[in-house]
Amino acid sequence: MSATTNTEKTSITLTLEPEQKQLLEKAAALRCLTVSEYLLQLALDITTEEIQKPEAIVVSDRDWEIIESATLNPPAALPLPYIAPEICRELPGC
């Protein structure tokens, strides 16, 4: 018995000038791709980059003061006896 997979697909339609289509066809041909494959590859690459960009976080003045204080004045490191023995064995001088 063979396993069947349900690969549902959808489509997107573009409206282009003839010159734009020719340009895309030429670029796709240079990579030995169809126009659809070429556009999908480009769109997914750009989308992945866009999603990975850092996002701005807006905080209140009060919250910013807390963040700034914690960044500028981090808590002191725990003395070595407080470190778990299995970790301590891996540290030099522990």
N, CA, C and O atoms as CSV, one atom per row, in Angstrom:
chain,resi,resn,atom,element,x,y,z
A,1,MET,N,N,0.853,-1.174,0.000
A,1,MET,CA,C,0.000,0.000,0.000
A,1,MET,C,C,0.902,1.242,0.000
A,1,MET,O,O,1.837,1.326,0.797
A,2,SER,N,N,0.635,2.177,-0.862
A,2,SER,CA,C,1.454,3.384,-0.925
A,2,SER,C,C,0.812,4.501,-0.111
A,2,SER,O,O,-0.410,4.643,-0.048
A,3,ALA,N,N,1.682,5.280,0.503
A,3,ALA,CA,C,1.196,6.407,1.302
A,3,ALA,C,C,0.920,7.580,0.373
A,3,ALA,O,O,1.696,7.858,-0.542
A,4,THR,N,N,-0.169,8.251,0.611
A,4,THR,CA,C,-0.487,9.433,-0.191
A,4,THR,C,C,-0.312,10.663,0.678
A,4,THR,O,O,-0.610,10.652,1.872
A,5,THR,N,N,0.167,11.703,0.065
A,5,THR,CA,C,0.330,12.961,0.784
A,5,THR,C,C,-0.581,13.995,0.160
A,5,THR,O,O,-0.735,14.057,-1.060
A,6,ASN,N,N,-1.170,14.790,0.997
A,6,ASN,CA,C,-2.060,15.845,0.534
A,6,ASN,C,C,-1.261,17.139,0.492
A,6,ASN,O,O,-1.083,17.794,1.519
A,7,THR,N,N,-0.784,17.505,-0.677
A,7,THR,CA,C,-0.013,18.733,-0.819
A,7,THR,C,C,-0.893,19.775,-1.494
A,7,THR,O,O,-0.898,19.916,-2.717
A,8,GLU,N,N,-1.615,20.479,-0.688
A,8,GLU,CA,C,-2.507,21.513,-1.200
A,8,GLU,C,C,-1.673,22.714,-1.624
A,8,GLU,O,O,-0.765,23.131,-0.904
A,9,LYS,N,N,-1.975,23.260,-2.768
A,9,LYS,CA,C,-1.246,24.416,-3.279
A,9,LYS,C,C,-2.221,25.549,-3.541
A,9,LYS,O,O,-3.424,25.342,-3.699
A,10,THR,N,N,-1.672,26.743,-3.584
A,10,THR,CA,C,-2.460,27.924,-3.900
A,10,THR,C,C,-1.675,28.743,-4.914
A,10,THR,O,O,-0.495,28.477,-5.145
A,11,SER,N,N,-2.303,29.713,-5.507
A,11,SER,CA,C,-1.609,30.509,-6.519
A,11,SER,C,C,-1.779,31.995,-6.247
A,11,SER,O,O,-2.698,32.428,-5.552
A,12,ILE,N,N,-0.852,32.759,-6.825
A,12,ILE,CA,C,-0.878,34.223,-6.760
A,12,ILE,C,C,-0.790,34.718,-8.198
A,12,ILE,O,O,0.002,34.202,-8.986
A,13,THR,N,N,-1.586,35.699,-8.536
A,13,THR,CA,C,-1.583,36.251,-9.890
A,13,THR,C,C,-0.918,37.622,-9.872
A,13,THR,O,O,-1.200,38.448,-9.004
A,14,LEU,N,N,-0.041,37.855,-10.832
A,14,LEU,CA,C,0.609,39.155,-10.989
A,14,LEU,C,C,0.150,39.795,-12.290
A,14,LEU,O,O,-0.056,39.109,-13.291
A,15,THR,N,N,-0.008,41.096,-12.269
A,15,THR,CA,C,-0.311,41.843,-13.484
A,15,THR,C,C,0.935,42.643,-13.833
A,15,THR,O,O,1.374,43.494,-13.060
A,16,LEU,N,N,1.498,42.366,-14.997
A,16,LEU,CA,C,2.772,42.966,-15.397
A,16,LEU,C,C,2.674,43.593,-16.777
A,16,LEU,O,O,1.805,43.253,-17.579
A,17,GLU,N,N,3.571,44.497,-17.023
A,17,GLU,CA,C,3.777,45.008,-18.373
A,17,GLU,C,C,4.542,43.930,-19.141
A,17,GLU,O,O,5.287,43.163,-18.532
A,18,PRO,N,N,4.377,43.854,-20.443
A,18,PRO,CA,C,5.093,42.840,-21.231
A,18,PRO,C,C,6.615,42.894,-21.025
A,18,PRO,O,O,7.278,41.858,-20.979
A,19,GLU,N,N,7.153,44.099,-20.902
A,19,GLU,CA,C,8.599,44.245,-20.702
A,19,GLU,C,C,9.027,43.656,-19.357
A,19,GLU,O,O,10.095,43.054,-19.249
A,20,GLN,N,N,8.193,43.833,-18.342
A,20,GLN,CA,C,8.504,43.291,-17.024
A,20,GLN,C,C,8.505,41.764,-17.066
A,20,GLN,O,O,9.368,41.118,-16.472
A,21,LYS,N,N,7.535,41.200,-17.767
A,21,LYS,CA,C,7.454,39.744,-17.885
A,21,LYS,C,C,8.678,39.204,-18.623
A,21,LYS,O,O,9.251,38.190,-18.224
A,22,GLN,N,N,9.072,39.880,-19.693
A,22,GLN,CA,C,10.248,39.447,-20.455
A,22,GLN,C,C,11.503,39.489,-19.585
A,22,GLN,O,O,12.348,38.597,-19.653
A,23,LEU,N,N,11.609,40.519,-18.781
A,23,LEU,CA,C,12.760,40.655,-17.892
A,23,LEU,C,C,12.803,39.509,-16.877
A,23,LEU,O,O,13.862,38.936,-16.620
A,24,LEU,N,N,11.649,39.185,-16.308
A,24,LEU,CA,C,11.573,38.071,-15.358
A,24,LEU,C,C,11.881,36.739,-16.045
A,24,LEU,O,O,12.565,35.888,-15.476
A,25,GLU,N,N,11.383,36.562,-17.249
A,25,GLU,CA,C,11.656,35.324,-17.987
A,25,GLU,C,C,13.149,35.173,-18.269
A,25,GLU,O,O,13.698,34.076,-18.164
A,26,LYS,N,N,13.791,36.263,-18.621
A,26,LYS,CA,C,15.226,36.230,-18.905
A,26,LYS,C,C,16.012,35.886,-17.639
A,26,LYS,O,O,16.913,35.048,-17.673
A,27,ALA,N,N,15.670,36.531,-16.532
A,27,ALA,CA,C,16.366,36.261,-15.268
A,27,ALA,C,C,16.144,34.818,-14.820
A,27,ALA,O,O,17.077,34.162,-14.357
A,28,ALA,N,N,14.928,34.327,-14.955
A,28,ALA,CA,C,14.620,32.946,-14.569
A,28,ALA,C,C,15.401,31.963,-15.438
A,28,ALA,O,O,15.924,30.967,-14.940
A,29,ALA,N,N,15.476,32.243,-16.723
A,29,ALA,CA,C,16.196,31.360,-17.646
A,29,ALA,C,C,17.679,31.279,-17.294
A,29,ALA,O,O,18.296,30.226,-17.453
A,30,LEU,N,N,18.248,32.372,-16.823
A,30,LEU,CA,C,19.659,32.370,-16.429
A,30,LEU,C,C,19.921,31.384,-15.293
A,30,LEU,O,O,21.036,30.883,-15.149
A,31,ARG,N,N,18.908,31.109,-14.497
A,31,ARG,CA,C,19.035,30.156,-13.380
A,31,ARG,C,C,18.393,28.807,-13.707
A,31,ARG,O,O,18.258,27.943,-12.841
A,32,CYS,N,N,18.006,28.644,-14.959
A,32,CYS,CA,C,17.339,27.409,-15.406
A,32,CYS,C,C,16.089,27.119,-14.581
A,32,CYS,O,O,15.837,25.979,-14.190
A,33,LEU,N,N,15.315,28.165,-14.324
A,33,LEU,CA,C,14.075,28.044,-13.563
A,33,LEU,C,C,12.916,28.572,-14.393
A,33,LEU,O,O,13.106,29.348,-15.329
A,34,THR,N,N,11.719,28.140,-14.037
A,34,THR,CA,C,10.534,28.764,-14.614
A,34,THR,C,C,10.353,30.111,-13.919
A,34,THR,O,O,10.964,30.368,-12.882
A,35,VAL,N,N,9.526,30.954,-14.485
A,35,VAL,CA,C,9.260,32.247,-13.849
A,35,VAL,C,C,8.640,32.027,-12.471
A,35,VAL,O,O,8.986,32.726,-11.519
A,36,SER,N,N,7.737,31.074,-12.360
A,36,SER,CA,C,7.111,30.784,-11.061
A,36,SER,C,C,8.146,30.337,-10.037
A,36,SER,O,O,8.139,30.809,-8.900
A,37,GLU,N,N,9.036,29.429,-10.432
A,37,GLU,CA,C,10.082,28.959,-9.514
A,37,GLU,C,C,10.996,30.105,-9.107
A,37,GLU,O,O,11.364,30.238,-7.939
A,38,TYR,N,N,11.358,30.931,-10.082
A,38,TYR,CA,C,12.245,32.070,-9.835
A,38,TYR,C,C,11.618,33.054,-8.849
A,38,TYR,O,O,12.251,33.458,-7.873
A,39,LEU,N,N,10.372,33.432,-9.113
A,39,LEU,CA,C,9.696,34.390,-8.237
A,39,LEU,C,C,9.477,33.816,-6.844
A,39,LEU,O,O,9.629,34.530,-5.853
A,40,LEU,N,N,9.126,32.546,-6.753
A,40,LEU,CA,C,8.926,31.917,-5.453
A,40,LEU,C,C,10.227,31.915,-4.662
A,40,LEU,O,O,10.235,32.234,-3.473
A,41,GLN,N,N,11.323,31.556,-5.316
A,41,GLN,CA,C,12.621,31.534,-4.650
A,41,GLN,C,C,12.991,32.924,-4.128
A,41,GLN,O,O,13.400,33.071,-2.977
A,42,LEU,N,N,12.846,33.938,-4.979
A,42,LEU,CA,C,13.166,35.307,-4.563
A,42,LEU,C,C,12.261,35.780,-3.428
A,42,LEU,O,O,12.731,36.362,-2.450
A,43,ALA,N,N,10.977,35.526,-3.565
A,43,ALA,CA,C,10.018,35.980,-2.552
A,43,ALA,C,C,10.294,35.328,-1.203
A,43,ALA,O,O,10.259,36.001,-0.173
A,44,LEU,N,N,10.568,34.033,-1.198
A,44,LEU,CA,C,10.834,33.346,0.071
A,44,LEU,C,C,12.146,33.806,0.697
A,44,LEU,O,O,12.231,33.947,1.917
A,45,ASP,N,N,13.174,34.042,-0.127
A,45,ASP,CA,C,14.449,34.544,0.399
A,45,ASP,C,C,14.268,35.909,1.056
A,45,ASP,O,O,14.751,36.143,2.164
A,46,ILE,N,N,13.570,36.804,0.367
A,46,ILE,CA,C,13.352,38.154,0.897
A,46,ILE,C,C,12.476,38.104,2.141
A,46,ILE,O,O,12.727,38.823,3.109
A,47,THR,N,N,11.455,37.264,2.121
A,47,THR,CA,C,10.559,37.140,3.266
A,47,THR,C,C,11.305,36.641,4.488
A,47,THR,O,O,11.107,37.149,5.591
A,48,THR,N,N,12.161,35.651,4.298
A,48,THR,CA,C,12.943,35.112,5.412
A,48,THR,C,C,13.837,36.191,6.003
A,48,THR,O,O,13.926,36.321,7.224
A,49,GLU,N,N,14.501,36.968,5.149
A,49,GLU,CA,C,15.350,38.065,5.630
A,49,GLU,C,C,14.518,39.091,6.392
A,49,GLU,O,O,14.925,39.558,7.456
A,50,GLU,N,N,13.375,39.436,5.856
A,50,GLU,CA,C,12.521,40.457,6.465
A,50,GLU,C,C,12.056,40.023,7.851
A,50,GLU,O,O,12.065,40.816,8.792
A,51,ILE,N,N,11.654,38.776,7.969
A,51,ILE,CA,C,11.151,38.269,9.247
A,51,ILE,C,C,12.258,38.227,10.290
A,51,ILE,O,O,11.992,38.406,11.478
A,52,GLN,N,N,13.498,37.995,9.862
A,52,GLN,CA,C,14.606,37.884,10.802
A,52,GLN,C,C,15.138,39.233,11.268
A,52,GLN,O,O,15.993,39.279,12.153
A,53,LYS,N,N,14.661,40.317,10.702
A,53,LYS,CA,C,15.113,41.638,11.140
A,53,LYS,C,C,14.639,41.884,12.566
A,53,LYS,O,O,13.537,41.479,12.937
A,54,PRO,N,N,15.470,42.547,13.366
A,54,PRO,CA,C,15.041,42.824,14.740
A,54,PRO,C,C,13.828,43.752,14.764
A,54,PRO,O,O,13.689,44.645,13.929
A,55,GLU,N,N,12.974,43.520,15.726
A,55,GLU,CA,C,11.787,44.350,15.878
A,55,GLU,C,C,12.026,45.399,16.957
A,55,GLU,O,O,12.729,45.145,17.935
A,56,ALA,N,N,11.449,46.557,16.778
A,56,ALA,CA,C,11.534,47.603,17.787
A,56,ALA,C,C,10.569,47.277,18.920
A,56,ALA,O,O,9.445,46.830,18.688
A,57,ILE,N,N,11.016,47.503,20.130
A,57,ILE,CA,C,10.167,47.293,21.297
A,57,ILE,C,C,9.965,48.650,21.960
A,57,ILE,O,O,10.931,49.351,22.265
A,58,VAL,N,N,8.732,49.009,22.177
A,58,VAL,CA,C,8.410,50.287,22.809
A,58,VAL,C,C,8.103,50.025,24.278
A,58,VAL,O,O,7.237,49.216,24.612
A,59,VAL,N,N,8.829,50.724,25.150
A,59,VAL,CA,C,8.606,50.568,26.590
A,59,VAL,C,C,8.363,51.937,27.211
A,59,VAL,O,O,8.747,52.968,26.659
A,60,SER,N,N,7.728,51.923,28.348
A,60,SER,CA,C,7.469,53.173,29.064
A,60,SER,C,C,8.778,53.698,29.654
A,60,SER,O,O,9.768,52.970,29.732
A,61,ASP,N,N,8.774,54.960,30.064
A,61,ASP,CA,C,9.958,55.546,30.698
A,61,ASP,C,C,10.354,54.752,31.938
A,61,ASP,O,O,11.537,54.515,32.181
A,62,ARG,N,N,9.360,54.345,32.716
A,62,ARG,CA,C,9.627,53.593,33.947
A,62,ARG,C,C,10.304,52.262,33.620
A,62,ARG,O,O,11.288,51.885,34.256
A,63,ASP,N,N,9.766,51.553,32.624
A,63,ASP,CA,C,10.358,50.273,32.236
A,63,ASP,C,C,11.756,50.462,31.658
A,63,ASP,O,O,12.644,49.643,31.894
A,64,TRP,N,N,11.954,51.542,30.899
A,64,TRP,CA,C,13.283,51.797,30.346
A,64,TRP,C,C,14.294,52.012,31.466
A,64,TRP,O,O,15.425,51.535,31.375
A,65,GLU,N,N,13.905,52.717,32.510
A,65,GLU,CA,C,14.810,52.932,33.644
A,65,GLU,C,C,15.201,51.604,34.285
A,65,GLU,O,O,16.353,51.425,34.678
A,66,ILE,N,N,14.259,50.677,34.394
A,66,ILE,CA,C,14.551,49.356,34.966
A,66,ILE,C,C,15.528,48.597,34.060
A,66,ILE,O,O,16.488,47.994,34.540
A,67,ILE,N,N,15.276,48.632,32.757
A,67,ILE,CA,C,16.157,47.945,31.803
A,67,ILE,C,C,17.550,48.556,31.833
A,67,ILE,O,O,18.552,47.841,31.874
A,68,GLU,N,N,17.604,49.877,31.814
A,68,GLU,CA,C,18.890,50.564,31.814
A,68,GLU,C,C,19.666,50.270,33.093
A,68,GLU,O,O,20.870,50.021,33.044
A,69,SER,N,N,18.992,50.296,34.221
A,69,SER,CA,C,19.648,50.021,35.499
A,69,SER,C,C,20.204,48.596,35.535
A,69,SER,O,O,21.331,48.377,35.979
A,70,ALA,N,N,19.412,47.634,35.068
A,70,ALA,CA,C,19.872,46.241,35.063
A,70,ALA,C,C,21.045,46.044,34.110
A,70,ALA,O,O,21.924,45.222,34.369
A,71,THR,N,N,21.064,46.788,33.019
A,71,THR,CA,C,22.151,46.668,32.050
A,71,THR,C,C,23.430,47.305,32.574
A,71,THR,O,O,24.517,46.744,32.432
A,72,LEU,N,N,23.293,48.475,33.177
A,72,LEU,CA,C,24.469,49.196,33.671
A,72,LEU,C,C,24.976,48.655,35.002
A,72,LEU,O,O,26.155,48.805,35.324
A,73,ASN,N,N,24.102,48.033,35.770
A,73,ASN,CA,C,24.476,47.508,37.087
A,73,ASN,C,C,24.033,46.049,37.217
A,73,ASN,O,O,23.113,45.750,37.979
A,74,PRO,N,N,24.673,45.144,36.488
A,74,PRO,CA,C,24.240,43.746,36.561
A,74,PRO,C,C,24.510,43.176,37.948
A,74,PRO,O,O,25.409,43.648,38.644
A,75,PRO,N,N,23.746,42.167,38.358
A,75,PRO,CA,C,23.987,41.572,39.670
A,75,PRO,C,C,25.357,40.902,39.706
A,75,PRO,O,O,25.862,40.432,38.686
A,76,ALA,N,N,25.945,40.866,40.890
A,76,ALA,CA,C,27.255,40.240,41.050
A,76,ALA,C,C,27.131,38.734,40.819
A,76,ALA,O,O,26.086,38.136,41.076
A,77,ALA,N,N,28.205,38.142,40.335
A,77,ALA,CA,C,28.217,36.699,40.113
A,77,ALA,C,C,28.202,35.981,41.451
A,77,ALA,O,O,28.749,36.473,42.439
A,78,LEU,N,N,27.574,34.821,41.476
A,78,LEU,CA,C,27.539,34.026,42.695
A,78,LEU,C,C,28.922,33.466,42.986
A,78,LEU,O,O,29.657,33.131,42.057
A,79,PRO,N,N,29.290,33.357,44.260
A,79,PRO,CA,C,30.579,32.729,44.582
A,79,PRO,C,C,30.570,31.261,44.148
A,79,PRO,O,O,29.507,30.650,44.034
A,80,LEU,N,N,31.731,30.710,43.912
A,80,LEU,CA,C,31.842,29.353,43.389
A,80,LEU,C,C,31.110,28.287,44.198
A,80,LEU,O,O,30.560,27.370,43.587
A,81,PRO,N,N,31.063,28.342,45.533
A,81,PRO,CA,C,30.347,27.283,46.258
A,81,PRO,C,C,28.864,27.197,45.888
A,81,PRO,O,O,28.239,26.161,46.111
A,82,TYR,N,N,28.300,28.251,45.334
A,82,TYR,CA,C,26.883,28.241,44.976
A,82,TYR,C,C,26.629,27.666,43.583
A,82,TYR,O,O,25.480,27.496,43.176
A,83,ILE,N,N,27.691,27.373,42.868
A,83,ILE,CA,C,27.546,26.800,41.535
A,83,ILE,C,C,27.371,25.292,41.675
A,83,ILE,O,O,28.038,24.659,42.494
A,84,ALA,N,N,26.492,24.728,40.891
A,84,ALA,CA,C,26.230,23.290,40.959
A,84,ALA,C,C,27.527,22.510,40.758
A,84,ALA,O,O,28.318,22.850,39.878
A,85,PRO,N,N,27.758,21.464,41.565
A,85,PRO,CA,C,29.013,20.704,41.490
A,85,PRO,C,C,29.320,20.167,40.097
A,85,PRO,O,O,30.480,20.163,39.686
A,86,GLU,N,N,28.302,19.714,39.359
A,86,GLU,CA,C,28.578,19.167,38.026
A,86,GLU,C,C,29.072,20.244,37.061
A,86,GLU,O,O,29.808,19.951,36.119
A,87,ILE,N,N,28.671,21.471,37.297
A,87,ILE,CA,C,29.167,22.578,36.471
A,87,ILE,C,C,30.538,23.001,36.965
A,87,ILE,O,O,31.434,23.284,36.170
A,88,CYS,N,N,30.698,23.044,38.281
A,88,CYS,CA,C,31.947,23.492,38.888
A,88,CYS,C,C,33.120,22.622,38.432
A,88,CYS,O,O,34.218,23.136,38.216
A,89,ARG,N,N,32.905,21.325,38.285
A,89,ARG,CA,C,33.984,20.420,37.874
A,89,ARG,C,C,34.534,20.797,36.504
A,89,ARG,O,O,35.696,20.521,36.205
A,90,GLU,N,N,33.722,21.417,35.683
A,90,GLU,CA,C,34.149,21.773,34.329
A,90,GLU,C,C,34.850,23.128,34.267
A,90,GLU,O,O,35.441,23.472,33.243
A,91,LEU,N,N,34.789,23.897,35.350
A,91,LEU,CA,C,35.379,25.236,35.351
A,91,LEU,C,C,36.804,25.190,35.882
A,91,LEU,O,O,37.072,24.506,36.869
A,92,PRO,N,N,37.720,25.908,35.243
A,92,PRO,CA,C,39.090,25.950,35.768
A,92,PRO,C,C,39.119,26.703,37.098
A,92,PRO,O,O,38.468,27.737,37.242
A,93,GLY,N,N,39.860,26.194,38.050
A,93,GLY,CA,C,40.009,26.844,39.353
A,93,GLY,C,C,38.821,26.672,40.265
A,93,GLY,O,O,38.745,27.345,41.292
A,94,CYS,N,N,37.911,25.817,39.940
A,94,CYS,CA,C,36.716,25.628,40.754
A,94,CYS,C,C,36.929,24.507,41.742
A,94,CYS,O,O,36.030,24.193,42.523
